[in-house]
C-alpha cells in the first residue's frame, strides 16, 4: 500500500513562511482530513507533494519517492486542487480524452470515470454549461482517470449540494476501503468528522495534530472544539 510522507516540509515566500517544518504520514486505506483555516498552508503543502511548488527545505514522498520521480504519475496520484482548469468550450468527455492521451491512459477510462462521478448523462455538454458542483465532479473524474492508489483533494465538496456531499462521502469511503490513500483538505470541520478516519490539523503553517479521529472525538462538536484549541496554540 502507498503512503504519503511529509518530512520537515518547509516553504517560504520571501519573508513569509507558508509551511514550517511539517512532518506527518498519510496512511493507506483511510480518508485523512487535512484541516485548517484559510491560509494555514494546506494548499501549499499539496502543491509541494505534487511538485508544483519546490520546498525550501524537507521533502514530500509518495511511496518513498518524490512526485517527479514517479513513472506515469497519473497512475500513482490523482489530484483535485481547483475546479477551474477547464476549457469552457470543450465537452466534458473531450476534456478527459485530452488528459488520457497526455497521461498514456486507455481511452475506455473516460466513460468509466464519468459514470463513477455521476456525469455520464452530461458527457456531451460543454463545461461552460456546468455548475460549480458539476465542475467539481469533472475534476474528480480527472483525478480518477489513472485509477491511482493516492488521491489528493482540495475542498472537493465545494459547490456540491447536500445530496452531492453525501455522494462524495460514500465515494471517498468506498475508495479508502479499497486500500487507497486519500488526503482531503478542508476547513469544513463537521463534514470531515463524518468522513475521515484520520485527521491532520495545521495552522499558520505548523502541524498541530496528526492521528486517528477517535483521539479527538467522533462527533463534529468534539472535533471543532479540538480544532479551535489546537489552532489557538500559536496565538
Coordinates of C-alpha atoms in Angstrom, one line a residue:
X1 CA 0.0 0.0 0.0
X2 CA 1.2 3.5 -0.8
X3 CA 1.6 6.1 1.9
X4 CA 2.4 9.8 1.6
X5 CA 5.1 11.2 3.9
X6 CA 5.9 14.8 4.7
X7 CA 9.3 15.2 6.3
X8 CA 10.2 18.5 7.8
X9 CA 8.5 20.2 4.9
X10 CA 9.1 23.9 4.7
X11 CA 8.2 26.6 2.2
X12 CA 9.0 30.3 2.4
X13 CA 7.9 33.1 0.0
X14 CA 10.2 36.0 0.7
X15 CA 9.7 36.8 4.4
X16 CA 6.6 34.7 4.7
X17 CA 6.8 31.1 5.9
X18 CA 3.8 29.4 4.5
X19 CA 4.7 25.9 5.7
X20 CA 7.1 25.4 8.7
X21 CA 8.8 22.1 9.4
X22 CA 5.7 20.0 8.8
X23 CA 6.1 16.2 9.3
X24 CA 3.2 13.7 9.1
X25 CA 2.2 10.5 7.3
X26 CA -1.0 10.0 5.4
X27 CA -1.9 6.3 5.9
X28 CA -3.2 3.9 3.2
X29 CA -6.7 2.6 3.4
X30 CA -8.0 5.7 5.2
X31 CA -9.6 9.0 4.5
X32 CA -7.4 11.6 6.1
X33 CA -8.9 15.1 6.8
X34 CA -6.3 17.8 6.3
X35 CA -7.8 20.6 8.4
X36 CA -7.0 24.2 9.0
X37 CA -8.4 27.7 8.4
X38 CA -7.8 29.5 5.1
X39 CA -4.1 30.5 4.8
X40 CA -3.0 27.6 7.1
X41 CA -0.7 26.2 4.5
X42 CA -2.8 23.3 3.2
X43 CA -2.8 24.1 -0.5
X44 CA 0.9 25.0 -0.5
X45 CA 1.6 21.6 1.1
X46 CA -0.5 19.8 -1.5
X47 CA 1.3 21.7 -4.3
X48 CA 4.7 20.6 -2.9
X49 CA 3.6 17.0 -2.8
X50 CA 2.7 17.3 -6.5
X51 CA 5.9 19.0 -7.5
X52 CA 4.1 22.3 -8.4
X53 CA 6.0 24.2 -5.7
X54 CA 9.6 23.4 -4.7
X55 CA 10.1 23.1 -0.9
X56 CA 12.6 25.4 0.7
X57 CA 13.5 22.5 3.0
X58 CA 12.4 19.0 3.7
X59 CA 10.6 16.7 1.3
X60 CA 7.3 15.1 0.4
X61 CA 7.4 11.4 -0.6
X62 CA 4.8 9.2 -2.3
X63 CA 5.5 5.6 -1.7
X64 CA 9.0 6.6 -0.7
X65 CA 9.9 8.7 -3.7
X66 CA 9.2 12.3 -4.7
X67 CA 6.4 13.0 -7.3
X68 CA 8.9 14.0 -10.1
X69 CA 10.5 10.5 -10.0
X70 CA 7.2 8.6 -10.5
X71 CA 6.9 6.9 -13.8
X72 CA 3.5 7.8 -15.3
X73 CA 2.4 9.8 -12.3
X74 CA -1.3 9.8 -13.2
X75 CA -1.3 6.1 -12.5
X76 CA 0.1 6.8 -9.0
X77 CA -1.6 10.0 -7.9
X78 CA -4.9 11.7 -8.7
X79 CA -5.3 15.3 -7.6
X80 CA -8.1 17.9 -7.5
X81 CA -6.8 21.3 -6.5
X82 CA -9.4 23.6 -8.1
X83 CA -12.4 23.2 -10.3
X84 CA -11.4 26.0 -12.8
X85 CA -8.8 24.4 -15.0
X86 CA -11.2 23.6 -17.9
X87 CA -11.6 25.0 -21.4
X88 CA -15.1 26.4 -21.2
X89 CA -16.0 25.4 -24.8
X90 CA -14.8 21.8 -24.5
X91 CA -17.2 19.0 -23.9
X92 CA -16.7 17.0 -20.6
X93 CA -15.8 13.8 -22.4
X94 CA -13.3 15.6 -24.7
X95 CA -11.6 17.2 -21.7
X96 CA -11.0 13.8 -20.2
X97 CA -9.8 12.4 -23.5
X98 CA -7.1 15.1 -23.7
X99 CA -5.9 14.0 -20.2
X100 CA -5.9 10.3 -21.1
X101 CA -3.9 10.9 -24.2
X102 CA -1.4 13.1 -22.3
X103 CA -1.1 10.5 -19.5
X104 CA -0.8 7.4 -21.7
X105 CA -4.1 6.1 -20.2
X106 CA -6.6 3.9 -22.0
X107 CA -9.5 5.8 -23.6
X108 CA -12.1 3.5 -22.0
X109 CA -11.3 5.1 -18.7
X110 CA -13.1 8.3 -19.8
X111 CA -16.6 6.8 -19.8
X112 CA -15.8 4.7 -16.7
X113 CA -14.9 7.7 -14.6
X114 CA -17.8 9.8 -15.9
X115 CA -20.1 7.1 -14.7
X116 CA -18.3 6.9 -11.4
X117 CA -18.8 10.6 -10.6
X118 CA -22.4 10.7 -12.0
X119 CA -21.7 12.7 -15.1
X120 CA -22.5 10.0 -17.8
X121 CA -25.6 11.8 -19.0
X122 CA -23.7 15.1 -19.2
X123 CA -20.6 13.8 -21.0
X124 CA -21.5 15.7 -24.2
X125 CA -22.2 19.0 -22.6
X126 CA -19.7 21.9 -22.7
X127 CA -18.0 22.8 -19.5
X128 CA -19.3 26.4 -19.6
X129 CA -22.8 24.9 -19.0
X130 CA -21.7 23.2 -15.8
X131 CA -22.4 24.4 -12.3
X132 CA -19.6 24.6 -9.8
X133 CA -20.7 21.3 -8.3
X134 CA -20.6 19.6 -11.8
X135 CA -17.1 21.0 -12.4
X136 CA -16.1 19.5 -9.0
X137 CA -17.4 16.2 -10.2
X138 CA -15.5 16.6 -13.5
X139 CA -12.3 17.4 -11.6
X140 CA -12.8 14.2 -9.5
X141 CA -13.3 12.3 -12.7
X142 CA -9.9 13.6 -14.0
X143 CA -8.3 12.6 -10.7
X144 CA -9.6 9.1 -11.0
X145 CA -8.6 8.5 -14.7
X146 CA -5.4 6.7 -13.8
X147 CA -7.1 4.5 -11.2
X148 CA -4.4 5.8 -8.7
X149 CA -3.7 4.5 -5.2
X150 CA -3.3 8.0 -3.9
X151 CA -5.8 10.9 -4.1
X152 CA -5.1 14.5 -3.0
X153 CA -8.2 16.6 -2.9
X154 CA -8.5 20.3 -2.0
X155 CA -12.0 21.3 -0.8
X156 CA -13.7 18.6 -3.0
X157 CA -17.2 19.4 -1.5
X158 CA -17.1 23.0 -2.7
X159 CA -20.2 23.7 -4.8
X160 CA -21.9 20.4 -4.0
X161 CA -25.5 20.4 -2.7
X162 CA -26.3 18.2 0.3
X163 CA -27.1 15.2 -1.9
X164 CA -23.8 15.7 -3.7
X165 CA -21.9 15.9 -0.4
X166 CA -23.5 12.6 0.8
X167 CA -22.5 11.1 -2.6
X168 CA -18.9 12.3 -2.2
X169 CA -18.7 10.9 1.3
X170 CA -19.7 7.5 0.1
X171 CA -17.3 7.7 -2.9
X172 CA -14.3 8.5 -0.6
X173 CA -15.2 5.9 1.9
X174 CA -15.5 3.3 -0.8
X175 CA -12.1 4.2 -2.4
X176 CA -10.5 4.1 1.1
X177 CA -12.0 0.7 1.7
X178 CA -10.2 -0.5 -1.5
X179 CA -6.9 0.4 0.2
X180 CA -6.3 3.8 -1.4
X181 CA -4.6 6.7 0.4
X182 CA -6.9 9.7 0.5
X183 CA -6.0 13.2 1.7
X184 CA -8.8 15.7 1.8
X185 CA -8.0 19.3 2.6
X186 CA -10.9 21.2 4.1
X187 CA -11.9 23.9 6.6
X188 CA -15.5 22.4 7.0
X189 CA -14.9 20.6 10.2
X190 CA -18.4 19.0 10.5
X191 CA -18.1 17.4 7.1
X192 CA -14.7 15.9 7.8
X193 CA -16.0 14.5 11.1
X194 CA -18.5 12.4 9.1
X195 CA -15.9 11.2 6.5
X196 CA -12.4 10.9 7.9
X197 CA -10.7 8.2 9.9
X198 CA -7.5 10.1 10.4
X199 CA -7.0 13.9 11.0
X200 CA -4.2 16.3 10.4
X201 CA -4.7 19.8 11.8
X202 CA -2.5 22.7 10.7
X203 CA -2.4 26.4 11.5
X204 CA -0.1 29.2 10.4
X205 CA 2.0 26.7 8.5
X206 CA 2.6 24.4 11.5
X207 CA 1.4 21.0 12.4
X208 CA -0.9 21.0 15.4
X209 CA -2.2 17.4 15.5
X210 CA -1.9 14.2 13.4
X211 CA -3.6 11.0 14.4
X212 CA -6.9 9.0 14.4
X213 CA -10.1 10.9 14.6
X214 CA -11.1 8.9 17.7
X215 CA -8.3 10.6 19.6
X216 CA -10.2 13.9 19.2
X217 CA -13.7 12.6 19.5
X218 CA -16.1 11.1 17.0
X219 CA -18.6 14.0 17.0
X220 CA -18.3 17.1 14.9
X221 CA -18.7 19.2 18.1
X222 CA -15.7 17.5 19.7
X223 CA -13.7 17.9 16.6
X224 CA -14.5 21.6 16.3
X225 CA -13.5 22.1 19.9
X226 CA -10.2 20.3 19.5
X227 CA -9.6 22.2 16.3
X228 CA -10.1 25.6 18.0
X229 CA -8.0 24.6 20.9
X230 CA -5.1 23.3 18.8
X231 CA -5.0 26.1 16.3
X232 CA -5.1 28.6 19.2
X233 CA -1.7 27.3 20.4
X234 CA 0.2 29.7 18.1
X235 CA -1.7 32.8 19.2

